[in-house]
């Protein structure tokens, strides 16, 4: 006759499915395992001293487990059926993320032991791990924008408190920058226009954080450009929906002038002066001392200006979005006395 000595575990859910290791003697050739008179869903004879069996569904309470062998039925051992504990979700952190998914969230609550599924708005989590009876980490799946109830499931029970949701947010998008250029020293206040800016947590210029920024509305941010090397830098806004599309901002080095030819002319003005140097493409002003001069940009290295009227020796300077150059002298020749 087979003899049973222990069940592990000795407690399971009323919905069945608990895999129980039955230990004893004389178990070779076992032909049946029952829980409270109900056949096990399945069983495997491992050895003369061990059988594994999957508990069938059964009402809550005690159920006697027996094994039938070639020589008869074993002594019974008690297995306790318990109604499954309904899992309860209380919080999800973070509570929002992008529609393409991929956000790792921590789900807090109770009754998580044995959870077999986690869904966001009905879509299965990309992955999940049950850390404890009160915590699960899950990776959000792809989902449309809006609230997605977070539900955890285990045999016989879905979580309650479906009001707990993860909010999917569309990615931010930048449509324009005003202005879209400034000096390498930074400090330019840039108006960023687009969509999905509510809750933005960062603004960067070429990977460098903005010196400061303010979210004015879902469609507008003002940001102060940081210092950056000359060239194009991509502006990106990070919002709950993820990083935005990028927009180009041009950093312009301060202009440098190396020569003024000719470097003198009559006090009445009118002399055509060729100013040579570098970084002159975006020239916005040419000055002879305090007096502005009309000018034409010929190339990144050359500007032609018409000297205004003046007196004495003045400094010729040139201004671009990158700043104002250092000056070179220009000498006004007084008219001869008659």
PDB file of N, CA, C and O in Angstrom, residues 79-143:
ATOM      1  N   UNK A  79      -5.167  18.841   2.441  1.00  0.00           N
ATOM      2  CA  UNK A  79      -4.801  19.987   1.606  1.00  0.00           C
ATOM      3  C   UNK A  79      -5.875  21.046   1.802  1.00  0.00           C
ATOM      4  O   UNK A  79      -7.076  20.735   1.750  1.00  0.00           O
ATOM      5  N   UNK A  80      -5.446  22.289   2.069  1.00  0.00           N
ATOM      6  CA  UNK A  80      -6.398  23.360   2.383  1.00  0.00           C
ATOM      7  C   UNK A  80      -6.615  24.239   1.152  1.00  0.00           C
ATOM      8  O   UNK A  80      -5.665  24.811   0.607  1.00  0.00           O
ATOM      9  N   UNK A  81      -7.863  24.334   0.722  1.00  0.00           N
ATOM     10  CA  UNK A  81      -8.232  25.228  -0.386  1.00  0.00           C
ATOM     11  C   UNK A  81      -8.638  26.586   0.193  1.00  0.00           C
ATOM     12  O   UNK A  81      -9.441  26.657   1.124  1.00  0.00           O
ATOM     13  N   UNK A  82      -8.052  27.637  -0.388  1.00  0.00           N
ATOM     14  CA  UNK A  82      -8.401  29.002   0.036  1.00  0.00           C
ATOM     15  C   UNK A  82      -8.839  29.818  -1.174  1.00  0.00           C
ATOM     16  O   UNK A  82      -8.280  29.676  -2.273  1.00  0.00           O
ATOM     17  N   UNK A  83      -9.853  30.642  -0.956  1.00  0.00           N
ATOM     18  CA  UNK A  83     -10.278  31.540  -2.034  1.00  0.00           C
ATOM     19  C   UNK A  83      -9.122  32.482  -2.367  1.00  0.00           C
ATOM     20  O   UNK A  83      -8.416  32.951  -1.472  1.00  0.00           O
ATOM     21  N   UNK A  84      -8.875  32.758  -3.653  1.00  0.00           N
ATOM     22  CA  UNK A  84      -7.744  33.634  -4.017  1.00  0.00           C
ATOM     23  C   UNK A  84      -7.932  35.042  -3.467  1.00  0.00           C
ATOM     24  O   UNK A  84      -9.045  35.571  -3.408  1.00  0.00           O
ATOM     25  N   UNK A  85      -6.822  35.626  -3.015  1.00  0.00           N
ATOM     26  CA  UNK A  85      -6.854  37.006  -2.526  1.00  0.00           C
ATOM     27  C   UNK A  85      -6.919  37.934  -3.723  1.00  0.00           C
ATOM     28  O   UNK A  85      -6.068  37.885  -4.624  1.00  0.00           O
ATOM     29  N   UNK A  86      -7.942  38.770  -3.764  1.00  0.00           N
ATOM     30  CA  UNK A  86      -8.090  39.693  -4.886  1.00  0.00           C
ATOM     31  C   UNK A  86      -6.999  40.758  -4.831  1.00  0.00           C
ATOM     32  O   UNK A  86      -6.857  41.451  -3.826  1.00  0.00           O
ATOM     33  N   UNK A  87      -6.209  40.886  -5.909  1.00  0.00           N
ATOM     34  CA  UNK A  87      -5.172  41.932  -5.901  1.00  0.00           C
ATOM     35  C   UNK A  87      -5.794  43.318  -6.005  1.00  0.00           C
ATOM     36  O   UNK A  87      -6.852  43.493  -6.621  1.00  0.00           O
ATOM     37  N   UNK A  88      -5.165  44.293  -5.372  1.00  0.00           N
ATOM     38  CA  UNK A  88      -5.635  45.678  -5.393  1.00  0.00           C
ATOM     39  C   UNK A  88      -4.482  46.572  -5.817  1.00  0.00           C
ATOM     40  O   UNK A  88      -3.407  46.528  -5.208  1.00  0.00           O
ATOM     41  N   UNK A  89      -4.674  47.364  -6.871  1.00  0.00           N
ATOM     42  CA  UNK A  89      -3.669  48.324  -7.322  1.00  0.00           C
ATOM     43  C   UNK A  89      -3.981  49.672  -6.678  1.00  0.00           C
ATOM     44  O   UNK A  89      -5.110  50.160  -6.759  1.00  0.00           O
ATOM     45  N   UNK A  90      -2.978  50.276  -6.023  1.00  0.00           N
ATOM     46  CA  UNK A  90      -3.206  51.570  -5.371  1.00  0.00           C
ATOM     47  C   UNK A  90      -2.500  52.717  -6.083  1.00  0.00           C
ATOM     48  O   UNK A  90      -3.039  53.808  -6.185  1.00  0.00           O
ATOM     49  N   UNK A  91      -1.271  52.493  -6.568  1.00  0.00           N
ATOM     50  CA  UNK A  91      -0.546  53.566  -7.252  1.00  0.00           C
ATOM     51  C   UNK A  91       0.283  53.015  -8.401  1.00  0.00           C
ATOM     52  O   UNK A  91       0.655  51.837  -8.416  1.00  0.00           O
ATOM     53  N   UNK A  92       0.551  53.894  -9.362  1.00  0.00           N
ATOM     54  CA  UNK A  92       1.436  53.592 -10.481  1.00  0.00           C
ATOM     55  C   UNK A  92       2.418  54.751 -10.587  1.00  0.00           C
ATOM     56  O   UNK A  92       2.004  55.915 -10.640  1.00  0.00           O
ATOM     57  N   UNK A  93       3.724  54.450 -10.601  1.00  0.00           N
ATOM     58  CA  UNK A  93       4.731  55.513 -10.657  1.00  0.00           C
ATOM     59  C   UNK A  93       5.855  55.132 -11.629  1.00  0.00           C
ATOM     60  O   UNK A  93       6.428  54.043 -11.506  1.00  0.00           O
ATOM     61  N   UNK A  94       6.152  55.997 -12.625  1.00  0.00           N
ATOM     62  CA  UNK A  94       5.453  57.248 -12.932  1.00  0.00           C
ATOM     63  C   UNK A  94       4.059  56.966 -13.467  1.00  0.00           C
ATOM     64  O   UNK A  94       3.765  55.845 -13.890  1.00  0.00           O
ATOM     65  N   UNK A  95       3.232  57.996 -13.474  1.00  0.00           N
ATOM     66  CA  UNK A  95       1.837  57.811 -13.878  1.00  0.00           C
ATOM     67  C   UNK A  95       1.584  58.194 -15.326  1.00  0.00           C
ATOM     68  O   UNK A  95       0.442  58.126 -15.791  1.00  0.00           O
ATOM     69  N   UNK A  96       2.623  58.605 -16.054  1.00  0.00           N
ATOM     70  CA  UNK A  96       2.431  58.971 -17.459  1.00  0.00           C
ATOM     71  C   UNK A  96       3.682  58.652 -18.251  1.00  0.00           C
ATOM     72  O   UNK A  96       4.776  58.510 -17.694  1.00  0.00           O
ATOM     73  N   UNK A  97       3.506  58.539 -19.581  1.00  0.00           N
ATOM     74  CA  UNK A  97       4.627  58.225 -20.450  1.00  0.00           C
ATOM     75  C   UNK A  97       4.206  58.254 -21.899  1.00  0.00           C
ATOM     76  O   UNK A  97       3.033  58.459 -22.218  1.00  0.00           O
ATOM     77  N   UNK A  98       5.148  58.016 -22.812  1.00  0.00           N
ATOM     78  CA  UNK A  98       4.865  58.154 -24.245  1.00  0.00           C
ATOM     79  C   UNK A  98       4.013  57.031 -24.816  1.00  0.00           C
ATOM     80  O   UNK A  98       4.015  55.903 -24.298  1.00  0.00           O
ATOM     81  N   UNK A  99       3.308  57.350 -25.901  1.00  0.00           N
ATOM     82  CA  UNK A  99       2.451  56.363 -26.570  1.00  0.00           C
ATOM     83  C   UNK A  99       3.221  55.179 -27.148  1.00  0.00           C
ATOM     84  O   UNK A  99       2.648  54.091 -27.239  1.00  0.00           O
ATOM     85  N   UNK A 100       4.500  55.319 -27.542  1.00  0.00           N
ATOM     86  CA  UNK A 100       5.197  54.120 -28.038  1.00  0.00           C
ATOM     87  C   UNK A 100       5.523  53.100 -26.953  1.00  0.00           C
ATOM     88  O   UNK A 100       6.045  52.030 -27.253  1.00  0.00           O
ATOM     89  N   UNK A 101       5.215  53.418 -25.681  1.00  0.00           N
ATOM     90  CA  UNK A 101       5.503  52.500 -24.587  1.00  0.00           C
ATOM     91  C   UNK A 101       6.962  52.533 -24.180  1.00  0.00           C
ATOM     92  O   UNK A 101       7.716  53.429 -24.556  1.00  0.00           O
ATOM     93  N   UNK A 102       7.364  51.537 -23.396  1.00  0.00           N
ATOM     94  CA  UNK A 102       8.745  51.438 -22.958  1.00  0.00           C
ATOM     95  C   UNK A 102       9.038  52.058 -21.612  1.00  0.00           C
ATOM     96  O   UNK A 102      10.171  51.975 -21.129  1.00  0.00           O
ATOM     97  N   UNK A 103       8.026  52.671 -20.970  1.00  0.00           N
ATOM     98  CA  UNK A 103       8.221  53.260 -19.643  1.00  0.00           C
ATOM     99  C   UNK A 103       8.185  52.158 -18.588  1.00  0.00           C
ATOM    100  O   UNK A 103       7.259  51.351 -18.552  1.00  0.00           O
ATOM    101  N   UNK A 104       9.203  52.117 -17.728  1.00  0.00           N
ATOM    102  CA  UNK A 104       9.210  51.140 -16.627  1.00  0.00           C
ATOM    103  C   UNK A 104       8.484  51.763 -15.441  1.00  0.00           C
ATOM    104  O   UNK A 104       8.891  52.812 -14.936  1.00  0.00           O
ATOM    105  N   UNK A 105       7.378  51.151 -15.023  1.00  0.00           N
ATOM    106  CA  UNK A 105       6.567  51.699 -13.941  1.00  0.00           C
ATOM    107  C   UNK A 105       6.587  50.752 -12.746  1.00  0.00           C
ATOM    108  O   UNK A 105       6.733  49.531 -12.897  1.00  0.00           O
ATOM    109  N   UNK A 106       6.444  51.335 -11.559  1.00  0.00           N
ATOM    110  CA  UNK A 106       6.315  50.558 -10.333  1.00  0.00           C
ATOM    111  C   UNK A 106       4.852  50.574  -9.917  1.00  0.00           C
ATOM    112  O   UNK A 106       4.266  51.637  -9.713  1.00  0.00           O
ATOM    113  N   UNK A 107       4.265  49.389  -9.834  1.00  0.00           N
ATOM    114  CA  UNK A 107       2.858  49.240  -9.444  1.00  0.00           C
ATOM    115  C   UNK A 107       2.833  48.804  -7.976  1.00  0.00           C
ATOM    116  O   UNK A 107       3.439  47.791  -7.613  1.00  0.00           O
ATOM    117  N   UNK A 108       2.141  49.575  -7.160  1.00  0.00           N
ATOM    118  CA  UNK A 108       2.058  49.277  -5.722  1.00  0.00           C
ATOM    119  C   UNK A 108       0.641  48.889  -5.356  1.00  0.00           C
ATOM    120  O   UNK A 108      -0.326  49.436  -5.911  1.00  0.00           O
ATOM    121  N   UNK A 109       0.498  47.957  -4.436  1.00  0.00           N
ATOM    122  CA  UNK A 109      -0.823  47.530  -3.996  1.00  0.00           C
ATOM    123  C   UNK A 109      -0.714  46.362  -3.037  1.00  0.00           C
ATOM    124  O   UNK A 109       0.241  46.260  -2.272  1.00  0.00           O
ATOM    125  N   UNK A 110      -1.689  45.448  -3.103  1.00  0.00           N
ATOM    126  CA  UNK A 110      -1.702  44.272  -2.227  1.00  0.00           C
ATOM    127  C   UNK A 110      -2.162  43.056  -3.016  1.00  0.00           C
ATOM    128  O   UNK A 110      -2.797  43.178  -4.065  1.00  0.00           O
ATOM    129  N   UNK A 111      -1.809  41.877  -2.491  1.00  0.00           N
ATOM    130  CA  UNK A 111      -2.298  40.627  -3.079  1.00  0.00           C
ATOM    131  C   UNK A 111      -1.669  40.274  -4.408  1.00  0.00           C
ATOM    132  O   UNK A 111      -2.298  39.607  -5.241  1.00  0.00           O
ATOM    133  N   UNK A 112      -0.404  40.675  -4.630  1.00  0.00           N
ATOM    134  CA  UNK A 112       0.212  40.451  -5.934  1.00  0.00           C
ATOM    135  C   UNK A 112       0.862  39.070  -6.094  1.00  0.00           C
ATOM    136  O   UNK A 112       1.255  38.706  -7.198  1.00  0.00           O
ATOM    137  N   UNK A 113       0.991  38.327  -5.010  1.00  0.00           N
ATOM    138  CA  UNK A 113       1.603  37.002  -5.116  1.00  0.00           C
ATOM    139  C   UNK A 113       0.794  36.135  -6.081  1.00  0.00           C
ATOM    140  O   UNK A 113      -0.431  36.020  -5.955  1.00  0.00           O
ATOM    141  N   UNK A 114       1.486  35.551  -7.052  1.00  0.00           N
ATOM    142  CA  UNK A 114       0.809  34.692  -8.020  1.00  0.00           C
ATOM    143  C   UNK A 114       0.231  35.402  -9.218  1.00  0.00           C
ATOM    144  O   UNK A 114      -0.445  34.777 -10.046  1.00  0.00           O
ATOM    145  N   UNK A 115       0.498  36.685  -9.361  1.00  0.00           N
ATOM    146  CA  UNK A 115      -0.026  37.423 -10.521  1.00  0.00           C
ATOM    147  C   UNK A 115       0.550  36.839 -11.804  1.00  0.00           C
ATOM    148  O   UNK A 115       1.745  36.572 -11.913  1.00  0.00           O
ATOM    149  N   UNK A 116      -0.319  36.645 -12.777  1.00  0.00           N
ATOM    150  CA  UNK A 116       0.095  36.034 -14.053  1.00  0.00           C
ATOM    151  C   UNK A 116       0.003  36.986 -15.231  1.00  0.00           C
ATOM    152  O   UNK A 116       0.448  36.648 -16.335  1.00  0.00           O
ATOM    153  N   UNK A 117      -0.565  38.174 -15.038  1.00  0.00           N
ATOM    154  CA  UNK A 117      -0.682  39.121 -16.158  1.00  0.00           C
ATOM    155  C   UNK A 117      -0.834  40.532 -15.626  1.00  0.00           C
ATOM    156  O   UNK A 117      -1.387  40.761 -14.546  1.00  0.00           O
ATOM    157  N   UNK A 118      -0.306  41.502 -16.405  1.00  0.00           N
ATOM    158  CA  UNK A 118      -0.482  42.928 -16.129  1.00  0.00           C
ATOM    159  C   UNK A 118      -0.893  43.580 -17.442  1.00  0.00           C
ATOM    160  O   UNK A 118      -0.264  43.335 -18.478  1.00  0.00           O
ATOM    161  N   UNK A 119      -1.964  44.379 -17.416  1.00  0.00           N
ATOM    162  CA  UNK A 119      -2.413  45.040 -18.639  1.00  0.00           C
ATOM    163  C   UNK A 119      -2.554  46.538 -18.419  1.00  0.00           C
ATOM    164  O   UNK A 119      -2.831  47.002 -17.313  1.00  0.00           O
ATOM    165  N   UNK A 120      -2.348  47.279 -19.507  1.00  0.00           N
ATOM    166  CA  UNK A 120      -2.519  48.735 -19.536  1.00  0.00           C
ATOM    167  C   UNK A 120      -3.589  49.031 -20.574  1.00  0.00           C
ATOM    168  O   UNK A 120      -3.355  48.858 -21.780  1.00  0.00           O
ATOM    169  N   UNK A 121      -4.771  49.402 -20.093  1.00  0.00           N
ATOM    170  CA  UNK A 121      -5.861  49.650 -21.021  1.00  0.00           C
ATOM    171  C   UNK A 121      -6.187  48.430 -21.859  1.00  0.00           C
ATOM    172  O   UNK A 121      -6.577  48.543 -23.020  1.00  0.00           O
ATOM    173  N   UNK A 122      -6.025  47.246 -21.281  1.00  0.00           N
ATOM    174  CA  UNK A 122      -6.320  46.002 -21.989  1.00  0.00           C
ATOM    175  C   UNK A 122      -5.154  45.433 -22.760  1.00  0.00           C
ATOM    176  O   UNK A 122      -5.201  44.274 -23.189  1.00  0.00           O
ATOM    177  N   UNK A 123      -4.078  46.202 -22.939  1.00  0.00           N
ATOM    178  CA  UNK A 123      -2.901  45.723 -23.674  1.00  0.00           C
ATOM    179  C   UNK A 123      -1.904  45.098 -22.696  1.00  0.00           C
ATOM    180  O   UNK A 123      -1.572  45.716 -21.679  1.00  0.00           O
ATOM    181  N   UNK A 124      -1.424  43.902 -22.973  1.00  0.00           N
ATOM    182  CA  UNK A 124      -0.465  43.258 -22.044  1.00  0.00           C
ATOM    183  C   UNK A 124       0.814  44.074 -21.905  1.00  0.00           C
ATOM    184  O   UNK A 124       1.317  44.640 -22.881  1.00  0.00           O
ATOM    185  N   UNK A 125       1.324  44.129 -20.681  1.00  0.00           N
ATOM    186  CA  UNK A 125       2.608  44.799 -20.449  1.00  0.00           C
ATOM    187  C   UNK A 125       3.679  44.142 -21.311  1.00  0.00           C
ATOM    188  O   UNK A 125       3.640  42.930 -21.571  1.00  0.00           O
ATOM    189  N   UNK A 126       4.633  44.949 -21.767  1.00  0.00           N
ATOM    190  CA  UNK A 126       5.731  44.402 -22.567  1.00  0.00           C
ATOM    191  C   UNK A 126       6.503  43.370 -21.756  1.00  0.00           C
ATOM    192  O   UNK A 126       6.989  42.367 -22.306  1.00  0.00           O
ATOM    193  N   UNK A 127       6.603  43.599 -20.444  1.00  0.00           N
ATOM    194  CA  UNK A 127       7.194  42.640 -19.511  1.00  0.00           C
ATOM    195  C   UNK A 127       6.816  43.062 -18.101  1.00  0.00           C
ATOM    196  O   UNK A 127       6.434  44.213 -17.883  1.00  0.00           O
ATOM    197  N   UNK A 128       6.888  42.148 -17.156  1.00  0.00           N
ATOM    198  CA  UNK A 128       6.634  42.507 -15.762  1.00  0.00           C
ATOM    199  C   UNK A 128       7.314  41.520 -14.834  1.00  0.00           C
ATOM    200  O   UNK A 128       7.586  40.379 -15.203  1.00  0.00           O
ATOM    201  N   UNK A 129       7.592  42.013 -13.616  1.00  0.00           N
ATOM    202  CA  UNK A 129       8.188  41.179 -12.571  1.00  0.00           C
ATOM    203  C   UNK A 129       7.448  41.426 -11.266  1.00  0.00           C
ATOM    204  O   UNK A 129       7.266  42.580 -10.861  1.00  0.00           O
ATOM    205  N   UNK A 130       7.009  40.343 -10.613  1.00  0.00           N
ATOM    206  CA  UNK A 130       6.371  40.456  -9.300  1.00  0.00           C
ATOM    207  C   UNK A 130       7.490  40.487  -8.266  1.00  0.00           C
ATOM    208  O   UNK A 130       8.150  39.471  -8.011  1.00  0.00           O
ATOM    209  N   UNK A 131       7.733  41.659  -7.694  1.00  0.00           N
ATOM    210  CA  UNK A 131       8.810  41.814  -6.719  1.00  0.00           C
ATOM    211  C   UNK A 131       8.418  41.310  -5.334  1.00  0.00           C
ATOM    212  O   UNK A 131       9.261  40.800  -4.586  1.00  0.00           O
ATOM    213  N   UNK A 132       7.136  41.480  -5.007  1.00  0.00           N
ATOM    214  CA  UNK A 132       6.639  41.063  -3.696  1.00  0.00           C
ATOM    215  C   UNK A 132       5.122  41.062  -3.747  1.00  0.00           C
ATOM    216  O   UNK A 132       4.525  41.350  -4.793  1.00  0.00           O
ATOM    217  N   UNK A 133       4.514  40.759  -2.622  1.00  0.00           N
ATOM    218  CA  UNK A 133       3.044  40.770  -2.554  1.00  0.00           C
ATOM    219  C   UNK A 133       2.474  42.160  -2.715  1.00  0.00           C
ATOM    220  O   UNK A 133       1.278  42.329  -2.966  1.00  0.00           O
ATOM    221  N   UNK A 134       3.335  43.184  -2.616  1.00  0.00           N
ATOM    222  CA  UNK A 134       2.849  44.569  -2.681  1.00  0.00           C
ATOM    223  C   UNK A 134       3.477  45.391  -3.814  1.00  0.00           C
ATOM    224  O   UNK A 134       3.183  46.571  -3.934  1.00  0.00           O
ATOM    225  N   UNK A 135       4.336  44.766  -4.641  1.00  0.00           N
ATOM    226  CA  UNK A 135       4.999  45.566  -5.678  1.00  0.00           C
ATOM    227  C   UNK A 135       5.282  44.751  -6.943  1.00  0.00           C
ATOM    228  O   UNK A 135       5.715  43.605  -6.874  1.00  0.00           O
ATOM    229  N   UNK A 136       5.004  45.405  -8.083  1.00  0.00           N
ATOM    230  CA  UNK A 136       5.309  44.843  -9.402  1.00  0.00           C
ATOM    231  C   UNK A 136       6.016  45.922 -10.211  1.00  0.00           C
ATOM    232  O   UNK A 136       5.647  47.106 -10.137  1.00  0.00           O
ATOM    233  N   UNK A 137       7.021  45.550 -10.981  1.00  0.00           N
ATOM    234  CA  UNK A 137       7.578  46.473 -11.978  1.00  0.00           C
ATOM    235  C   UNK A 137       7.158  45.961 -13.353  1.00  0.00           C
ATOM    236  O   UNK A 137       7.244  44.760 -13.632  1.00  0.00           O
ATOM    237  N   UNK A 138       6.683  46.882 -14.186  1.00  0.00           N
ATOM    238  CA  UNK A 138       6.178  46.502 -15.507  1.00  0.00           C
ATOM    239  C   UNK A 138       6.616  47.529 -16.542  1.00  0.00           C
ATOM    240  O   UNK A 138       6.793  48.713 -16.234  1.00  0.00           O
ATOM    241  N   UNK A 139       6.795  47.079 -17.770  1.00  0.00           N
ATOM    242  CA  UNK A 139       7.145  47.959 -18.885  1.00  0.00           C
ATOM    243  C   UNK A 139       5.910  48.186 -19.739  1.00  0.00           C
ATOM    244  O   UNK A 139       5.274  47.224 -20.187  1.00  0.00           O
ATOM    245  N   UNK A 140       5.558  49.461 -19.950  1.00  0.00           N
ATOM    246  CA  UNK A 140       4.323  49.776 -20.662  1.00  0.00           C
ATOM    247  C   UNK A 140       4.393  49.349 -22.120  1.00  0.00           C
ATOM    248  O   UNK A 140       5.438  49.450 -22.763  1.00  0.00           O
ATOM    249  N   UNK A 141       3.263  48.876 -22.647  1.00  0.00           N
ATOM    250  CA  UNK A 141       3.188  48.540 -24.076  1.00  0.00           C
ATOM    251  C   UNK A 141       2.805  49.772 -24.897  1.00  0.00           C
ATOM    252  O   UNK A 141       2.531  50.843 -24.341  1.00  0.00           O
ATOM    253  N   UNK A 142       2.788  49.632 -26.201  1.00  0.00           N
ATOM    254  CA  UNK A 142       2.290  50.690 -27.081  1.00  0.00           C
ATOM    255  C   UNK A 142       0.806  50.893 -26.815  1.00  0.00           C
ATOM    256  O   UNK A 142       0.052  49.931 -26.599  1.00  0.00           O
ATOM    257  N   UNK A 143       0.364  52.163 -26.808  1.00  0.00           N
ATOM    258  CA  UNK A 143      -1.052  52.444 -26.547  1.00  0.00           C
ATOM    259  C   UNK A 143      -1.379  53.842 -27.061  1.00  0.00           C
ATOM    260  O   UNK A 143      -0.507  54.711 -27.109  1.00  0.00           O
TER     261      UNK A 143
END
